[in-house]
């Protein structure tokens, strides 16, 4: 919903204010190519602790409807420790992720600083779970996690960039590849 002070009553007002020609051009290119680099994706965001089973049912339905698309899910809290998921994450895993073979990547934050966990879905395939949470770092560095998709090599490169200094973190938790 809209928070107090929003001036837009529909998406068109937002687009007029913030839509960049670059995003429009990239969106049109992705539409014509069928995704990024010829790959089709569905990307879903689940709010922090989706108590409502309706939200999880909605997500599962979309993943089924678009089963031919590679799926990425983002949510707030999923990992609790490098090798354990939160109780909220367990609901998402049980109700949404593990039964859909198209989900290959789940990104989250909330706990820890950085962590990765590879889980196995019901089909025996890996689901890469990646946490990046920089809220306790020095805010002057402006840390940003980003991913570079390289379809020709069937991999994703993960980077952590300090936006103020344009320096990359190079430790194994900050710079890695996802096969």
Short mmCIF file of C-alpha atoms in Angstrom, two decimals:
data_model
loop_
_atom_site.label_atom_id
_atom_site.label_comp_id
_atom_site.label_asym_id
_atom_site.label_seq_id
_atom_site.Cartn_x
_atom_site.Cartn_y
_atom_site.Cartn_z
CA UNK A 1 0.00 0.00 0.00
CA UNK A 2 0.93 3.61 -0.22
CA UNK A 3 2.47 5.31 2.77
CA UNK A 4 1.34 8.74 3.87
CA UNK A 5 2.78 11.43 1.65
CA UNK A 6 2.87 9.47 -1.60
CA UNK A 7 1.54 11.59 -4.43
CA UNK A 8 0.89 8.84 -6.95
CA UNK A 9 -2.44 7.13 -7.25
CA UNK A 10 -1.21 4.74 -9.91
CA UNK A 11 2.02 3.41 -11.33
CA UNK A 12 2.09 5.91 -14.20
CA UNK A 13 2.90 8.81 -11.85
CA UNK A 14 5.79 6.84 -10.39
CA UNK A 15 7.10 5.96 -13.84
CA UNK A 16 6.97 9.59 -14.96
CA UNK A 17 8.99 10.63 -11.90
CA UNK A 18 11.52 7.80 -11.69
CA UNK A 19 11.51 5.66 -14.83
CA UNK A 20 14.87 5.87 -16.53
CA UNK A 21 15.24 5.52 -20.32
CA UNK A 22 17.97 2.97 -19.58
CA UNK A 23 15.55 0.76 -17.64
CA UNK A 24 12.94 1.11 -20.38
CA UNK A 25 15.48 0.14 -23.05
CA UNK A 26 16.82 -2.79 -21.01
CA UNK A 27 13.28 -3.94 -20.23
CA UNK A 28 12.36 -3.88 -23.90
CA UNK A 29 15.51 -5.79 -24.80
CA UNK A 30 14.77 -8.40 -22.10
CA UNK A 31 11.19 -8.73 -23.36
CA UNK A 32 12.34 -9.35 -26.94
CA UNK A 33 15.09 -11.78 -25.93
CA UNK A 34 12.88 -13.61 -23.47
CA UNK A 35 14.93 -12.66 -20.42
CA UNK A 36 18.52 -11.82 -19.60
CA UNK A 37 20.95 -13.08 -22.21
CA UNK A 38 18.26 -15.27 -23.71
CA UNK A 39 17.39 -16.79 -20.30
CA UNK A 40 13.86 -16.56 -18.97
CA UNK A 41 13.43 -15.67 -15.29
CA UNK A 42 10.72 -15.20 -12.74
CA UNK A 43 11.77 -13.21 -9.70
CA UNK A 44 9.59 -13.20 -6.59
CA UNK A 45 9.99 -11.21 -3.39
CA UNK A 46 8.42 -12.55 -0.22
CA UNK A 47 8.06 -10.12 2.65
CA UNK A 48 9.66 -10.68 6.03
CA UNK A 49 8.01 -13.67 7.69
CA UNK A 50 5.08 -14.30 5.36
CA UNK A 51 2.70 -15.48 8.13
CA UNK A 52 -0.14 -15.63 5.67
CA UNK A 53 -0.18 -18.99 3.94
CA UNK A 54 -1.94 -17.17 1.11
CA UNK A 55 1.31 -15.38 0.21
CA UNK A 56 3.21 -18.65 0.12
CA UNK A 57 0.41 -20.31 -1.89
CA UNK A 58 0.49 -17.36 -4.32
CA UNK A 59 4.27 -17.73 -4.77
CA UNK A 60 4.02 -21.50 -5.26
CA UNK A 61 1.28 -20.98 -7.85
CA UNK A 62 3.41 -18.53 -9.84
CA UNK A 63 6.38 -20.88 -9.73
CA UNK A 64 4.18 -23.66 -11.08
CA UNK A 65 2.63 -21.44 -13.75
CA UNK A 66 6.09 -20.35 -14.93
CA UNK A 67 7.88 -23.66 -14.38
CA UNK A 68 9.92 -23.19 -17.56
CA UNK A 69 11.52 -20.01 -16.18
CA UNK A 70 14.52 -20.01 -13.86
CA UNK A 71 13.30 -18.69 -10.51
CA UNK A 72 14.97 -16.35 -8.03
CA UNK A 73 13.34 -15.65 -4.68
CA UNK A 74 14.28 -12.81 -2.37
CA UNK A 75 13.09 -12.49 1.19
CA UNK A 76 14.21 -10.72 4.32
CA UNK A 77 15.06 -13.52 6.75
CA UNK A 78 15.95 -17.01 5.60
CA UNK A 79 19.35 -17.96 7.02
CA UNK A 80 19.99 -17.84 10.76
CA UNK A 81 23.52 -19.22 10.72
CA UNK A 82 25.73 -20.22 7.82
CA UNK A 83 24.27 -23.72 7.94
CA UNK A 84 20.78 -23.19 9.39
CA UNK A 85 17.61 -21.52 8.23
CA UNK A 86 15.24 -19.45 10.35
CA UNK A 87 11.78 -20.70 11.28
CA UNK A 88 10.40 -18.14 8.77
CA UNK A 89 12.78 -19.55 6.18
CA UNK A 90 11.65 -23.08 6.96
CA UNK A 91 8.06 -22.12 6.05
CA UNK A 92 9.24 -20.64 2.75
CA UNK A 93 11.41 -23.69 2.02
CA UNK A 94 8.64 -26.17 2.85
CA UNK A 95 5.74 -24.34 1.19
CA UNK A 96 7.43 -22.68 -1.79
CA UNK A 97 10.99 -23.57 -2.69
CA UNK A 98 11.72 -27.27 -2.34
CA UNK A 99 8.82 -28.49 -4.51
CA UNK A 100 9.72 -26.26 -7.48
CA UNK A 101 12.66 -27.37 -9.58
CA UNK A 102 12.92 -23.98 -11.30
CA UNK A 103 14.07 -22.23 -8.09
CA UNK A 104 17.86 -22.09 -8.21
CA UNK A 105 18.67 -18.96 -6.19
CA UNK A 106 17.33 -17.47 -2.97
CA UNK A 107 18.76 -14.20 -1.63
CA UNK A 108 18.16 -12.78 1.83
CA UNK A 109 19.47 -10.56 4.59
CA UNK A 110 18.56 -9.89 8.25
CA UNK A 111 21.10 -12.00 10.16
CA UNK A 112 24.85 -12.38 9.95
CA UNK A 113 26.91 -10.38 7.48
CA UNK A 114 27.45 -12.80 4.60
CA UNK A 115 26.72 -16.47 4.22
CA UNK A 116 25.99 -19.05 1.56
CA UNK A 117 24.21 -22.36 1.88
CA UNK A 118 23.46 -24.85 -0.86
CA UNK A 119 20.30 -26.83 -0.19
CA UNK A 120 18.86 -29.69 -2.24
CA UNK A 121 15.30 -29.53 -3.54
CA UNK A 122 12.89 -32.46 -3.98
CA UNK A 123 14.37 -33.10 -7.44
CA UNK A 124 17.93 -33.52 -6.17
CA UNK A 125 19.06 -30.16 -7.59
CA UNK A 126 20.89 -27.39 -5.73
CA UNK A 127 19.24 -24.20 -4.51
CA UNK A 128 21.89 -21.58 -3.74
CA UNK A 129 20.94 -19.46 -0.73
CA UNK A 130 22.92 -16.28 -0.28
CA UNK A 131 22.76 -13.78 2.56
CA UNK A 132 24.13 -10.26 2.37
CA UNK A 133 23.42 -8.01 5.35
CA UNK A 134 25.54 -4.88 5.71
CA UNK A 135 23.43 -2.94 8.23
CA UNK A 136 26.12 -3.16 10.92
CA UNK A 137 28.99 -2.13 8.64
CA UNK A 138 30.28 1.41 8.48
CA UNK A 139 27.51 3.27 6.60
CA UNK A 140 30.15 5.43 4.90
CA UNK A 141 31.29 2.50 2.77
CA UNK A 142 27.86 1.92 1.19
CA UNK A 143 28.33 -1.80 0.62
CA UNK A 144 26.44 -3.30 -2.30
CA UNK A 145 26.12 -6.95 -3.31
CA UNK A 146 25.53 -7.48 -6.98
CA UNK A 147 25.42 -10.41 -9.36
CA UNK A 148 26.73 -10.72 -12.89
CA UNK A 149 24.93 -13.37 -14.95
CA UNK A 150 27.10 -15.05 -17.59
CA UNK A 151 24.81 -17.41 -19.53
CA UNK A 152 27.53 -18.49 -21.97
CA UNK A 153 29.52 -19.93 -19.06
CA UNK A 154 26.46 -21.08 -17.10
CA UNK A 155 27.50 -19.15 -14.00
CA UNK A 156 26.75 -16.15 -11.85
CA UNK A 157 29.51 -14.03 -10.34
CA UNK A 158 28.80 -12.43 -6.96
CA UNK A 159 30.57 -9.22 -5.97
CA UNK A 160 30.54 -6.95 -2.93
CA UNK A 161 31.40 -3.34 -3.71
CA UNK A 162 32.07 -0.42 -1.36
CA UNK A 163 30.27 2.26 -3.36
CA UNK A 164 32.10 5.19 -1.71
CA UNK A 165 35.59 3.95 -2.49
CA UNK A 166 34.73 1.69 -5.46
CA UNK A 167 36.81 -1.03 -3.78
CA UNK A 168 35.72 -4.64 -3.97
CA UNK A 169 35.80 -6.97 -1.00
CA UNK A 170 37.75 -10.04 -2.08
CA UNK A 171 37.26 -12.57 0.71
CA UNK A 172 35.49 -15.84 -0.14
CA UNK A 173 32.18 -14.70 1.39
CA UNK A 174 32.17 -11.47 -0.65
CA UNK A 175 33.41 -12.60 -4.07
CA UNK A 176 32.36 -16.00 -5.39
CA UNK A 177 30.80 -17.80 -8.34
CA UNK A 178 27.58 -19.76 -8.49
CA UNK A 179 27.68 -22.58 -11.04
#
